[in-house]
Each structure stands twice: as structure tokens, then as C-alpha cells.
Coordinates of C-alpha atoms in Angstrom, one line a residue:
M29 CA 203.2 87.8 88.1
A30 CA 202.2 85.2 90.4
A31 CA 200.7 86.0 93.5
A32 CA 201.6 85.2 96.7
S33 CA 202.2 86.2 92.1
L34 CA 199.2 96.0 93.3
I35 CA 202.7 110.8 100.0
V36 CA 205.4 112.9 101.7
T37 CA 205.5 116.9 99.7
G38 CA 208.7 118.8 99.5
C39 CA 212.5 117.5 99.8
A40 CA 213.4 114.9 101.6
T41 CA 217.2 113.8 102.4
D42 CA 218.4 109.9 103.8
T43 CA 222.1 111.6 104.0
G44 CA 222.5 115.5 104.1
K45 CA 222.4 115.5 100.7
K46 CA 219.8 116.7 98.8
G47 CA 217.7 114.0 97.1
A48 CA 214.1 112.5 95.9
A49 CA 211.2 113.9 97.7
P50 CA 208.8 111.3 98.4
P51 CA 204.9 110.7 96.4
T52 CA 202.2 113.1 97.5
G53 CA 199.8 112.2 99.5
A54 CA 200.9 109.6 102.4
A55 CA 201.9 110.2 106.0
T56 CA 202.0 113.2 107.2
G57 CA 205.1 112.9 109.8
Q58 CA 208.6 114.2 109.3
P59 CA 210.8 109.9 107.6
T60 CA 212.4 109.1 110.3
R61 CA 215.9 107.3 110.3
G62 CA 216.2 104.2 111.9
G63 CA 214.6 101.2 113.0
T64 CA 214.7 96.7 112.3
L65 CA 211.3 97.0 109.6
R66 CA 210.0 93.3 110.8
V67 CA 208.2 90.7 107.7
I68 CA 206.5 87.9 108.4
G69 CA 205.2 84.7 106.5
A70 CA 205.1 81.3 105.4
G71 CA 207.7 80.8 102.4
D72 CA 210.7 80.6 100.7
V73 CA 211.4 82.8 97.4
D74 CA 211.1 81.4 94.5
H75 CA 214.1 82.8 92.9
M76 CA 216.9 86.0 94.7
D77 CA 217.7 86.8 90.6
P78 CA 216.2 89.7 89.4
T79 CA 216.1 87.7 86.3
S80 CA 213.9 84.9 87.0
S81 CA 211.6 86.1 89.8
Y82 CA 208.2 86.3 89.1
Y83 CA 206.6 86.1 92.4
T84 CA 205.0 89.2 94.6
A85 CA 206.4 88.5 97.8
T86 CA 210.0 88.6 96.2
I87 CA 209.8 91.1 94.0
G88 CA 209.0 93.0 97.0
I89 CA 212.4 92.9 98.6
M90 CA 213.8 93.4 95.7
R91 CA 212.7 96.6 94.9
T92 CA 215.1 97.4 97.5
Y93 CA 217.8 95.9 95.8
S94 CA 217.3 95.0 91.6
R95 CA 217.4 98.8 90.1
Q96 CA 216.0 99.2 86.7
L97 CA 215.4 101.8 83.9
F98 CA 212.8 102.6 85.1
S99 CA 209.9 102.0 87.6
L100 CA 207.2 103.0 89.4
N101 CA 205.7 105.1 92.2
G102 CA 203.3 103.6 95.8
V103 CA 200.5 105.4 96.4
A104 CA 198.6 105.7 99.6
G105 CA 195.1 105.8 99.3
V106 CA 192.9 103.3 98.0
D107 CA 191.2 105.4 95.1
E108 CA 194.9 106.5 94.5
V109 CA 195.7 103.6 93.1
A110 CA 195.5 104.5 89.3
K111 CA 198.7 107.1 90.2
S112 CA 200.8 104.4 90.9
F113 CA 200.5 103.0 86.5
K114 CA 202.9 105.8 85.2
V115 CA 206.4 104.7 84.2
I116 CA 208.9 107.1 86.1
P117 CA 212.9 107.6 85.4
D118 CA 215.1 105.3 87.9
I119 CA 218.2 104.5 86.5
A120 CA 217.4 105.8 83.1
T121 CA 217.8 109.9 83.3
E122 CA 214.3 110.3 81.6
L123 CA 211.6 109.1 79.9
P124 CA 212.8 109.0 76.5
T125 CA 209.8 111.3 73.9
T126 CA 210.4 111.7 70.3
D127 CA 211.3 115.3 71.3
N128 CA 213.8 114.9 73.8
G129 CA 215.0 112.6 70.7
G130 CA 215.2 108.7 73.3
I131 CA 212.3 106.8 70.9
S132 CA 213.7 107.9 66.6
A133 CA 211.0 109.5 64.7
D134 CA 209.7 105.6 63.2
G135 CA 209.3 104.7 66.9
L136 CA 211.5 101.4 67.1
T137 CA 214.6 103.2 68.4
Y138 CA 214.5 103.7 71.9
T139 CA 218.1 105.9 73.2
L140 CA 219.0 106.0 77.4
T141 CA 221.4 107.8 79.5
I142 CA 221.9 105.7 82.8
R143 CA 222.1 108.2 85.7
D144 CA 225.7 109.2 87.5
G145 CA 226.3 107.5 90.8
V146 CA 224.0 104.6 90.1
Q147 CA 226.9 102.3 91.4
W148 CA 227.0 97.7 93.1
D149 CA 228.4 97.1 96.1
T150 CA 231.2 94.8 95.0
K151 CA 235.2 95.8 96.1
P152 CA 236.0 98.2 95.1
V153 CA 232.7 100.0 94.3
R154 CA 231.3 100.3 90.6
P155 CA 229.3 102.3 88.5
V156 CA 226.3 100.6 87.3
T157 CA 226.9 100.5 82.6
A158 CA 225.5 99.5 79.2
A159 CA 226.9 97.3 79.5
D160 CA 225.7 95.6 82.6
F161 CA 222.1 95.4 81.1
V162 CA 223.0 93.8 77.8
R163 CA 224.4 91.1 80.3
G164 CA 221.2 91.1 82.1
F165 CA 219.0 90.7 79.2
K166 CA 221.2 87.9 77.4
R167 CA 220.6 86.0 80.7
I168 CA 216.6 86.5 80.0
C169 CA 216.0 83.5 78.0
N170 CA 218.8 80.9 80.2
P171 CA 217.1 77.5 79.7
V172 CA 218.5 77.4 83.7
A173 CA 216.0 79.6 85.2
G174 CA 214.8 81.9 83.1
A175 CA 211.9 85.3 83.0
G176 CA 209.2 84.2 83.4
A177 CA 207.6 86.5 80.4
P178 CA 209.5 86.0 77.9
G179 CA 207.3 86.8 75.5
Y180 CA 207.3 91.1 76.1
Y181 CA 211.2 90.6 75.3
T182 CA 211.6 88.1 72.0
S183 CA 207.7 90.1 70.7
T184 CA 209.4 93.6 70.6
I185 CA 214.0 93.6 70.3
K186 CA 215.5 93.3 67.7
G187 CA 216.4 90.2 67.1
M188 CA 216.3 88.9 70.4
Q189 CA 213.8 85.0 69.8
D190 CA 217.1 84.2 67.5
Y191 CA 219.0 84.2 70.4
C192 CA 216.3 83.2 72.7
D193 CA 216.3 80.0 70.3
A194 CA 219.7 79.3 69.6
Y195 CA 220.7 80.4 73.4
G196 CA 217.9 76.2 74.1
K197 CA 218.9 74.8 71.1
A198 CA 222.6 75.0 73.0
F199 CA 222.3 73.8 76.0
Q200 CA 219.4 70.5 74.6
K201 CA 221.9 68.4 75.5
A202 CA 225.3 70.2 76.9
K203 CA 225.1 70.6 80.8
P204 CA 224.1 74.0 81.6
T205 CA 227.0 75.0 83.9
A206 CA 228.2 79.1 84.5
A207 CA 231.3 78.8 82.3
A208 CA 229.2 77.3 79.8
L209 CA 226.6 79.7 80.5
A210 CA 228.4 82.4 80.3
E211 CA 230.1 81.7 77.3
F212 CA 227.1 81.4 75.2
Q213 CA 226.3 85.2 76.5
N214 CA 229.6 86.3 76.2
S215 CA 230.5 84.8 72.5
H216 CA 226.4 85.7 71.4
E217 CA 225.1 89.0 71.1
I218 CA 221.0 90.9 70.5
P219 CA 220.7 93.0 67.6
G220 CA 218.3 95.1 69.5
V221 CA 220.6 95.1 72.5
Q222 CA 224.0 97.5 71.9
T223 CA 225.9 99.1 73.8
K224 CA 227.5 103.5 72.3
D225 CA 229.0 104.0 75.3
D226 CA 229.3 102.3 78.9
K227 CA 226.8 105.0 79.4
T228 CA 224.3 104.5 76.9
L229 CA 222.6 102.3 76.0
V230 CA 220.0 101.4 72.4
F231 CA 217.3 99.5 72.0
T232 CA 216.1 98.6 69.1
L233 CA 212.5 97.4 68.3
T234 CA 210.5 94.9 65.6
Q235 CA 207.5 96.7 65.2
K236 CA 206.3 99.6 67.2
A237 CA 205.3 98.9 70.6
P238 CA 203.4 101.7 73.4
D239 CA 204.2 99.1 76.9
F240 CA 207.9 98.6 76.0
L241 CA 208.4 101.7 79.1
N242 CA 206.5 99.2 81.1
I243 CA 208.8 95.9 80.0
L244 CA 212.1 97.9 80.6
S245 CA 210.5 98.7 83.8
L246 CA 210.1 94.7 85.0
N247 CA 213.0 92.9 86.9
F248 CA 213.3 91.0 84.3
S249 CA 214.7 93.7 83.2
S250 CA 217.9 94.5 85.5
A251 CA 221.8 94.9 84.6
A252 CA 223.4 92.2 85.9
P253 CA 227.4 92.2 87.2
Q254 CA 229.8 90.8 85.3
E255 CA 230.2 88.2 88.7
Y256 CA 227.0 86.8 87.2
D257 CA 229.0 84.7 85.2
S258 CA 231.2 83.1 87.9
Y259 CA 226.9 80.9 88.6
V260 CA 224.5 79.0 87.5
P261 CA 221.8 81.6 87.2
D262 CA 219.7 81.9 91.1
D263 CA 221.1 78.8 91.5
A264 CA 222.1 77.9 96.6
T265 CA 225.7 79.7 95.8
F266 CA 224.4 82.3 93.4
R267 CA 221.8 83.5 96.4
Q268 CA 224.4 83.9 98.3
H269 CA 226.5 86.3 96.7
V270 CA 223.4 88.1 95.5
I271 CA 225.5 92.6 94.3
S272 CA 222.4 95.1 95.2
N273 CA 222.9 98.7 93.0
G274 CA 219.8 99.6 95.6
P275 CA 219.4 101.4 99.0
Y276 CA 219.9 98.1 100.9
K277 CA 222.1 95.0 99.9
I278 CA 221.3 91.4 101.4
T279 CA 223.7 90.1 104.2
K280 CA 222.3 86.9 105.5
Y281 CA 220.2 84.7 103.6
V282 CA 219.5 80.7 105.2
A283 CA 216.6 79.4 102.8
A284 CA 212.8 78.9 103.4
K285 CA 213.7 80.6 107.0
S286 CA 214.8 84.1 107.2
I287 CA 216.6 86.7 105.0
K288 CA 218.1 89.9 106.4
L289 CA 218.9 92.9 104.0
E290 CA 220.7 96.0 105.2
R291 CA 222.0 99.3 104.0
N292 CA 224.0 98.8 101.1
P293 CA 226.8 101.8 101.5
A294 CA 227.2 101.4 97.6
W295 CA 223.8 102.8 96.8
K296 CA 223.5 107.0 97.4
Q297 CA 220.8 109.0 97.7
E298 CA 220.9 111.7 95.1
S299 CA 221.7 108.6 92.6
D300 CA 217.9 107.9 93.2
P301 CA 214.5 109.5 92.3
I302 CA 212.4 106.6 93.7
R303 CA 214.1 104.8 96.9
H304 CA 215.2 106.4 100.3
Q305 CA 217.2 104.7 103.1
W306 CA 214.8 105.9 106.2
V307 CA 214.8 102.4 107.8
D308 CA 218.7 100.1 108.6
A309 CA 217.9 96.7 107.8
I310 CA 214.8 94.5 106.5
E311 CA 214.3 91.3 108.1
V312 CA 211.9 88.3 106.9
K313 CA 211.4 85.2 109.6
Q314 CA 209.6 82.8 107.0
G315 CA 208.1 79.6 108.4
V316 CA 205.1 81.0 110.1
S317 CA 202.2 79.9 107.7
E318 CA 199.0 80.5 109.4
P319 CA 197.7 84.0 109.0
D320 CA 195.8 84.3 111.9
A321 CA 199.4 84.2 113.7
V322 CA 201.1 86.8 111.6
Q323 CA 198.0 88.7 112.2
Q324 CA 198.2 89.3 115.9
Q325 CA 201.8 89.4 115.8
M326 CA 201.6 93.1 113.2
E327 CA 198.2 94.0 116.2
A328 CA 200.3 93.3 118.4
G329 CA 203.9 95.2 117.4
T330 CA 206.5 92.0 116.8
S331 CA 206.4 92.7 113.9
D332 CA 205.1 94.2 110.9
L333 CA 204.5 93.3 108.2
S334 CA 202.9 90.4 106.2
W335 CA 205.7 87.9 103.8
D336 CA 203.1 86.6 102.5
L337 CA 199.8 85.8 103.9
P338 CA 197.4 87.7 103.6
V339 CA 194.4 88.8 106.0
P340 CA 192.7 86.1 107.8
T341 CA 189.5 85.8 106.6
S342 CA 187.3 86.0 109.3
Q343 CA 189.2 89.2 111.0
I344 CA 188.0 91.6 108.0
P345 CA 185.0 92.9 109.0
R346 CA 186.3 93.5 112.3
L347 CA 189.3 95.2 110.6
K348 CA 186.7 96.5 108.3
Q349 CA 184.9 98.2 111.6
G350 CA 187.5 101.5 111.3
D351 CA 191.1 100.4 112.2
P352 CA 193.4 102.1 110.4
N353 CA 195.4 100.3 110.1
F354 CA 194.0 98.2 107.7
K355 CA 192.8 99.0 104.4
I356 CA 191.6 96.8 101.0
Y357 CA 192.2 98.1 97.9
P358 CA 190.8 97.8 94.5
G359 CA 191.9 94.2 92.5
G360 CA 192.0 93.4 88.4
V361 CA 193.6 89.9 88.6
N362 CA 193.0 86.9 87.4
N363 CA 193.2 85.4 91.9
P364 CA 193.2 82.5 91.9
Y365 CA 192.3 80.4 88.8
I366 CA 192.4 76.5 88.1
V367 CA 195.2 76.2 85.3
F368 CA 195.4 72.8 84.0
N369 CA 198.1 70.3 83.2
T370 CA 197.7 69.8 79.9
L371 CA 200.6 66.9 80.0
S372 CA 199.8 64.8 82.5
K373 CA 199.3 61.2 81.2
N374 CA 197.0 60.3 84.1
E375 CA 193.9 59.3 83.3
N376 CA 194.6 59.0 79.7
G377 CA 195.2 61.6 78.8
A378 CA 192.0 64.1 80.9
M379 CA 193.8 67.1 80.6
A380 CA 194.7 67.2 77.4
N381 CA 190.8 67.0 76.6
V382 CA 189.4 69.8 75.4
K383 CA 185.7 68.3 76.7
V384 CA 187.2 66.6 80.4
R385 CA 188.2 70.7 80.6
Q386 CA 184.5 72.1 80.0
A387 CA 183.0 69.9 82.4
I388 CA 184.9 70.9 85.1
E389 CA 183.8 74.7 84.3
Y390 CA 180.5 74.1 85.1
A391 CA 181.8 71.8 87.9
V392 CA 183.7 75.2 90.1
N393 CA 181.3 77.2 93.3
K394 CA 182.6 80.4 92.8
T395 CA 180.7 81.7 95.3
S396 CA 182.4 79.8 97.5
I397 CA 184.9 80.3 96.8
A398 CA 184.9 83.6 96.7
K399 CA 183.6 83.4 101.1
V400 CA 186.8 81.8 101.0
Y401 CA 188.9 85.3 100.7
G402 CA 186.6 87.4 102.4
G403 CA 183.3 88.0 100.4
A404 CA 181.9 90.1 98.1
D405 CA 184.2 93.7 99.8
V406 CA 187.4 90.4 98.6
A407 CA 186.2 88.9 95.8
V408 CA 184.4 88.6 92.2
P409 CA 183.3 85.7 90.4
L410 CA 185.1 85.7 87.6
N411 CA 184.4 84.4 84.2
G412 CA 186.7 85.1 81.7
A413 CA 190.9 85.1 81.9
I414 CA 190.6 89.5 81.6
P415 CA 189.3 90.4 84.1
P416 CA 188.7 94.0 84.7
G417 CA 190.4 97.2 84.6
N418 CA 192.2 95.8 82.4
V419 CA 192.5 95.6 78.5
G420 CA 190.4 93.9 76.4
Y421 CA 188.3 93.1 79.3
Q422 CA 184.4 92.4 78.1
E423 CA 182.1 90.5 80.3
F424 CA 181.0 87.3 79.1
N425 CA 180.1 83.9 80.3
P426 CA 181.3 80.9 78.3
Y427 CA 179.6 78.3 80.9
P428 CA 176.7 79.9 82.8
T429 CA 175.7 78.3 86.1
P430 CA 173.2 79.7 88.6
D431 CA 173.6 82.3 91.0
S432 CA 178.0 80.7 90.0
A433 CA 177.1 77.8 92.6
G434 CA 178.2 75.8 90.0
D435 CA 175.9 72.6 87.6
P436 CA 177.2 68.9 88.8
A437 CA 174.6 67.8 87.3
K438 CA 176.0 69.5 83.0
C439 CA 179.6 68.8 84.7
K440 CA 178.3 64.7 84.7
Q441 CA 176.5 64.9 81.6
M442 CA 179.8 66.9 80.0
L443 CA 182.1 64.1 81.5
A444 CA 180.7 60.8 79.8
E445 CA 180.2 62.7 76.9
A446 CA 183.9 63.3 76.9
G447 CA 184.4 59.4 78.1
Y448 CA 184.7 59.5 81.9
P449 CA 180.7 57.8 82.9
N450 CA 182.3 56.7 86.0
G451 CA 184.1 60.0 86.9
L452 CA 188.2 60.2 87.1
T453 CA 191.0 61.0 89.3
L454 CA 192.9 63.8 89.8
I455 CA 195.9 65.5 91.1
A456 CA 195.0 68.5 92.5
A457 CA 198.8 70.6 94.0
Y458 CA 198.2 73.5 96.3
R459 CA 200.2 75.8 98.6
N460 CA 200.4 74.4 102.1
S461 CA 200.0 77.8 103.7
G462 CA 197.1 81.0 103.4
N463 CA 193.8 80.6 102.3
H464 CA 195.1 77.9 99.7
P465 CA 194.3 74.8 101.8
A466 CA 190.6 76.0 102.0
N467 CA 190.9 76.5 98.6
Y468 CA 191.3 73.2 97.1
Q469 CA 188.7 71.9 99.8
S470 CA 185.7 74.0 98.4
Y471 CA 187.1 73.8 94.7
S472 CA 187.5 69.7 95.6
A473 CA 184.2 68.9 96.9
D474 CA 182.9 70.6 94.2
L475 CA 184.4 68.1 92.2
K476 CA 183.4 65.1 93.9
K477 CA 179.8 65.9 93.1
C478 CA 180.0 65.9 89.7
G479 CA 181.7 62.9 89.8
I480 CA 185.1 63.2 90.1
T481 CA 187.7 62.2 92.7
T482 CA 191.3 64.6 93.9
K483 CA 194.4 63.2 95.6
G484 CA 195.2 67.1 97.0
L485 CA 199.5 67.3 96.1
P486 CA 200.5 70.3 99.3
V487 CA 203.3 71.9 97.7
P488 CA 205.9 75.0 100.6
Q489 CA 204.6 78.5 99.6
G490 CA 207.9 79.3 98.6
N491 CA 208.6 75.8 96.1
Y492 CA 205.0 76.8 94.6
Y493 CA 205.4 78.7 91.3
G494 CA 210.1 78.8 91.1
A495 CA 210.4 74.9 91.8
F496 CA 206.9 73.4 90.7
L497 CA 204.7 75.2 88.4
Q498 CA 207.2 77.0 86.1
N499 CA 209.0 73.4 85.8
P500 CA 207.9 72.5 82.7
S501 CA 209.6 68.6 83.8
I502 CA 207.2 68.3 87.0
A503 CA 204.2 68.8 84.6
K504 CA 205.5 66.2 81.7
D505 CA 205.9 63.3 84.8
S506 CA 202.7 64.1 84.9
K507 CA 203.2 64.9 89.5
W508 CA 199.9 66.9 89.2
D509 CA 196.6 67.7 87.2
V510 CA 195.2 70.8 88.4
S511 CA 196.6 73.4 90.5
A512 CA 195.5 77.1 91.2
P513 CA 197.5 79.9 90.9
G514 CA 196.7 83.7 90.8
F515 CA 198.4 85.6 88.7
I516 CA 198.3 89.8 89.0
P517 CA 199.2 91.8 85.3
D518 CA 203.2 92.8 85.2
W519 CA 201.7 96.5 84.8
Y520 CA 198.7 98.5 85.0
G521 CA 197.3 101.2 82.3
A522 CA 198.1 100.0 78.6
N523 CA 198.4 96.1 79.6
G524 CA 196.8 94.3 76.7
R525 CA 200.1 92.5 76.9
A526 CA 200.1 91.8 80.9
M527 CA 198.2 88.7 81.3
L528 CA 197.4 86.8 78.2
Q529 CA 200.4 86.7 75.9
P530 CA 202.2 85.5 80.1
M531 CA 199.5 82.9 81.0
F532 CA 198.5 80.8 76.9
Q533 CA 201.7 82.4 74.4
T534 CA 203.2 79.1 73.7
N535 CA 205.9 78.7 76.1
C536 CA 206.9 75.7 78.0
T537 CA 210.6 76.2 78.8
P538 CA 211.8 76.5 83.0
G539 CA 210.3 79.6 84.8
T540 CA 207.0 79.9 82.1
S541 CA 204.1 81.8 83.3
N542 CA 202.0 79.4 81.5
F543 CA 201.6 76.0 84.4
G544 CA 200.3 73.6 81.8
C545 CA 201.7 74.0 79.4
Y546 CA 199.2 75.4 76.3
S547 CA 199.5 75.6 73.1
N548 CA 197.2 77.1 70.2
P549 CA 199.4 78.0 67.0
K550 CA 195.0 80.1 66.9
V551 CA 196.1 82.5 69.7
D552 CA 200.1 82.9 69.4
A553 CA 198.5 84.2 65.5
L554 CA 196.0 86.4 67.9
I555 CA 198.1 87.6 70.2
K556 CA 201.2 88.6 67.2
Q557 CA 198.1 90.3 66.2
A558 CA 197.0 92.2 69.0
L559 CA 200.3 92.9 69.5
A560 CA 201.3 95.0 66.7
E561 CA 197.3 96.8 66.7
M562 CA 198.5 100.0 67.2
D563 CA 194.7 101.6 67.1
E564 CA 194.0 101.2 71.2
A565 CA 190.2 100.4 69.9
K566 CA 191.3 97.3 67.6
A567 CA 194.0 96.5 70.3
A568 CA 191.4 95.9 73.0
A569 CA 188.8 93.7 70.5
L570 CA 192.1 91.4 69.6
W571 CA 193.0 90.9 72.8
H572 CA 189.6 89.8 73.7
Q573 CA 189.7 87.0 71.1
V574 CA 192.3 85.6 73.2
D575 CA 189.7 85.5 76.2
E576 CA 187.1 83.6 73.9
T577 CA 189.8 81.4 72.2
V578 CA 191.6 79.8 75.7
M579 CA 188.5 80.1 77.4
A580 CA 186.3 78.3 74.6
D581 CA 189.9 75.6 74.8
A582 CA 188.9 75.1 79.1
V583 CA 192.6 76.2 79.8
I584 CA 191.6 77.1 82.5
V585 CA 188.8 78.1 85.3
P586 CA 188.5 81.7 86.5
L587 CA 188.0 82.2 89.9
N588 CA 187.7 85.5 91.0
N589 CA 188.5 89.2 90.5
Q590 CA 189.8 89.9 93.9
N591 CA 190.4 93.2 96.1
F592 CA 193.3 92.8 98.2
P593 CA 193.1 93.5 102.1
I594 CA 196.8 94.6 104.1
Y595 CA 197.6 95.3 107.3
K596 CA 200.2 97.0 108.9
S597 CA 201.3 97.4 112.8
K598 CA 200.8 101.0 113.4
R599 CA 204.4 102.0 113.6
V600 CA 205.2 102.2 109.8
Q601 CA 204.6 105.4 108.8
N602 CA 204.1 106.0 104.9
A603 CA 203.7 103.2 104.1
L604 CA 202.8 103.2 99.8
Y605 CA 200.8 100.9 97.7
L606 CA 202.3 99.5 94.7
P607 CA 199.3 97.2 92.5
S608 CA 201.1 95.2 90.7
W609 CA 202.9 93.7 92.7
Q610 CA 200.0 94.4 96.0
L611 CA 202.3 95.1 99.4
Y612 CA 204.1 97.9 100.5
D613 CA 206.8 99.8 99.2
F614 CA 209.8 98.8 101.5
T615 CA 211.9 101.9 100.3
N616 CA 210.4 104.1 101.8
L617 CA 208.7 103.6 104.5
W618 CA 209.4 104.8 107.5
L619 CA 209.3 103.4 111.5
D620 CA 207.7 106.0 114.1
P621 CA 210.8 105.5 117.2
S622 CA 207.0 106.6 119.7
T623 CA 205.8 103.3 118.9
P624 CA 206.7 100.0 120.4

């Protein structure tokens, strides 16, 4: 997942009816209804459409208006993160097992029942049905704004690959209008995603997938109301007509300026075991690009949470001295890393030359970049694609430098051997807010030492993923050569596929997370083999082989594994952290009315 990108006991009620109890271990006060949660930051959403969003900040608000069959709970304590890894039922009535008939004896068929009372905010209100989920899955590989990790679905669900291939071929030349897209989806079926009746959904897999429930918990797996057939996925018109089945609905959206969500009257507490409707509204104010300004507002109480900007690095030592509203949660992420545009024609296609990429591996001072993000408490150098805490991680360092500080001489030598004795010039795209300009300045200075000049290309924070990196046409047009995104695993626990498949499996379609359009048949074969391996130890070994192979190809320069500093205003209560998204759960917190 692209990085911006991861508990009260007893029975709580929101509407006078018995509802779900919040997770244990958070605030001790009585839940309070009312008030507006004020969120502030720099950029816009990547996508408003659940099918295509892959940006942690966006998913934070998406949790309020888009529900899935399964989901995850947040946690309060920094030592409780592992408790959030367990999948729990959301729209599905229960976790399927072979004992309750939800999973067939051969592990290839999942039969799920939709919970009563889950409704769309339509006029009139309409229940969410199994057919709505089928429609949602048919939208996953649309050619306009598809899912960021389609491989999760094509490698597990029967007939999904053929369906997606046919979808792509149908629009190689045809214009993807709303009517044409809907016509394709409504006239083609996915054999492995079928309805038994309005309340029953049946998935058929191509092979056993122990992490299939994790896949079903992703926003890509959301249901889609029939009204979505009237819009091109995630276009400007779609963004003004998002339909909610969660506790809040979007009532105002001004691109790159603001988002307002208010209570969804169609939502019922008894239909939702995870979320609540404590606050009256959520307001996201955009256009504030300086982390210090955001931090100042949170500490002053004029804003409550940061939307997409980090805690200022310079403030972390002070906040660590005992501010109860500041925490550092453990990481397990590849954030940031340098990715190469292998399609760029600049400098005679230098980024497609593995020897050039390997030279750059030696250039970067990872220790300096860690300081940009707060030093050893927050960021430590990372040498492989898989960070600690993820399946397949093994410590290895294919491009060692003294103290991880870079080796300019080695870089120069390898550039000369690659045919660039006089260096080269590259276009480096970077986000224009947060720590990203400082990160760019750090690694560009390192590249300069070994003869590589960079031309900085600032990209607005909200456009960076959805409109820029995940748009292959921009890569093919050589608009960038290197960039420094981040990637957070889509889930933890049994997550072998959750990093390497979206990042490195061949996929150069809109919405891809293989930003540089890297393709290696050996990597694809290893990923396929790892996905089919049911023995955990053997699967982990195969994922490590993927890691070794992509690092030998120097597809990325891993920079840091980051812990995550996070701050909230003092009026925010019951702040539950979601590790896979690195944010607090908007649907479980409430506001202390006694605190201004």
C-alpha cells in the first residue's frame, strides 16, 4: 500500500440499540457523541473510488464510507500492534471455516453470508446484496482506474485472470466511456465470483490461499452499487456521487481543498460490529504543506489529526519527553525507497541498464536519509525489499557500504563499466511536502558525488500516486527516471504476497504499484510458486528468493524501515491505531467536549 503508503470494554451503544463493543485496551472514559473531527494536511486523495484507492490517507476516510466482507480492528498501545493482525467479520456474518461450512473441505470454495441491515445511502435506502459484491469485483481490473494490486485476485480467484485479460483487450482501442465499461462488466462473468441468492456470495479459488480473507478485507474488495455503472471509475463526476454503506457519507468534496463527511442515516449500528458514529462530522482541510504548521495546530487544539503529513522530525525529541498525545508505533515497512523507471528512454535508456541501477545502489547514504525522518528511533537503514516483521524477511546486504553511508567511488567505477564514464542526468520526481523534499535533497546530493545530476520534479502530494506514479503512460513518456515512494504491507501476519506481488509482479496497467513497470519472468515464476506453497517455511524461503532476485536486478534502492510517529490533539479519545494504514481509526474515536 502506498504510504502517505499501521479499547473500551463492555457493550457500547450509538443509537439506543445494542451495538458492537469497541476493542479493549483504549480510553477509559465514557464514549461521547458529537463534535467535528478536524483533520488537516497537504494533498488530495489519490482516488475516491474504493476499487482503486491505494494511499493510506485516503483509506483513512474510506473506512468511514466503504465496508468490506472482512476487516481489522485498531489497537491503542504500541505493544499491542500484533493484536490488530487478525481478520474479523465486517459485512460477512462470520469467519468461514470448514467446520461451519464456510470453506469447502478442499479449501477452494468460500461461501459467505451478508449481514442483515447493511444498506446503501440511496434514495430510497437499499440493502447491500451479493450482486453488489460481484459488481465490485468486476470493477477491479477496469482499464481506467483499476486496483493497485490486481495480482491478489488474478492469482487466487477462478477465471479472474481471463476476465481481466479480456477487459484489457476490449479497451485497447475503444474509448472507456461509462456505458461501454458497464456493458462489458454486465455481459461478462467471473466464474469464481458468483451469487447463490441476494445474501449469499460464493468464491471459487484456483488453489488454496491461507490469506484469502486478508484479500477480502482490502478496499479493492468493496461492494459497488448499481449506480456506479453510470460513471467512469473515479472521474470527477464519480467523486461527487460516492455512495456510502458505512457510518458516514461524503457531503462535500472540493478537489485539493476540502472533504466533509457527515453521519449516514442509512447506517445501522447493529449491522456493524466494527465502526461507530461518535463524532457528528469529519472535516479534512487540505493545502497546508508544512508539517510544523500542522503540528502547531494540533497542539493548540485548532486541528485534531494530520491528514498526510508526518510529525516534524525536529519536534520528535521534545515530544518523546512525555507528551501523552504522542506515540511511536513499530513499523515493518519499505518507506521510502528509490524506484527506477525501466521504461524511460532518457540517457539512452539508462534506467533499463541493470549495471547503472546497481551503481546507484552503492551511491546512497541511507544513514543520512534516516536522520531526515527522525533518526534511529524512527528509521533504520534497510537493505532488502522485504522489511523485518514480514514473511520472507532475512537479513542480507547485496550492496554493502561502510556504515550504510554510501560509496561514491564504487558508484563511479560501476557507472564507467556501464558505459557512463562521464556520468548522466536523471529526472527525479518527488512529493512537494512533508519530509519528501529533504529526502530528495539528501539522495540527490549522494548521486552528485558519483557523477549523476538530478533534475528535481516536484509533484503535488495528492497527485503523486494516483495521477503520476500509477499512470504508466507517464513512465512510458520518460517524464521521470527515479522517485522515492513508500510501501506499507497491505496486511501483516500471513503476508508473503502483501509486499512483493504488487511491487514486482509484471503489471504495467493503470493503478499499478509496480511503478517502474519492471518485468522479469523469473520473478513472476517465483511469485507463482510461493503463492502455491502451503508449507509456511518453504513459502518464506521462496519469498526470500524473490527478494534476492529483485535486489540482484536492482529494481529499487531500499532506504529505511520506519517506525511511525503519530500525534493527536488532546480532545481526541479512544484513538485506535491501524498498522496497515498508519493512522487512527476515525470510526472509533470520540471527542472530549470539555477540551476546546
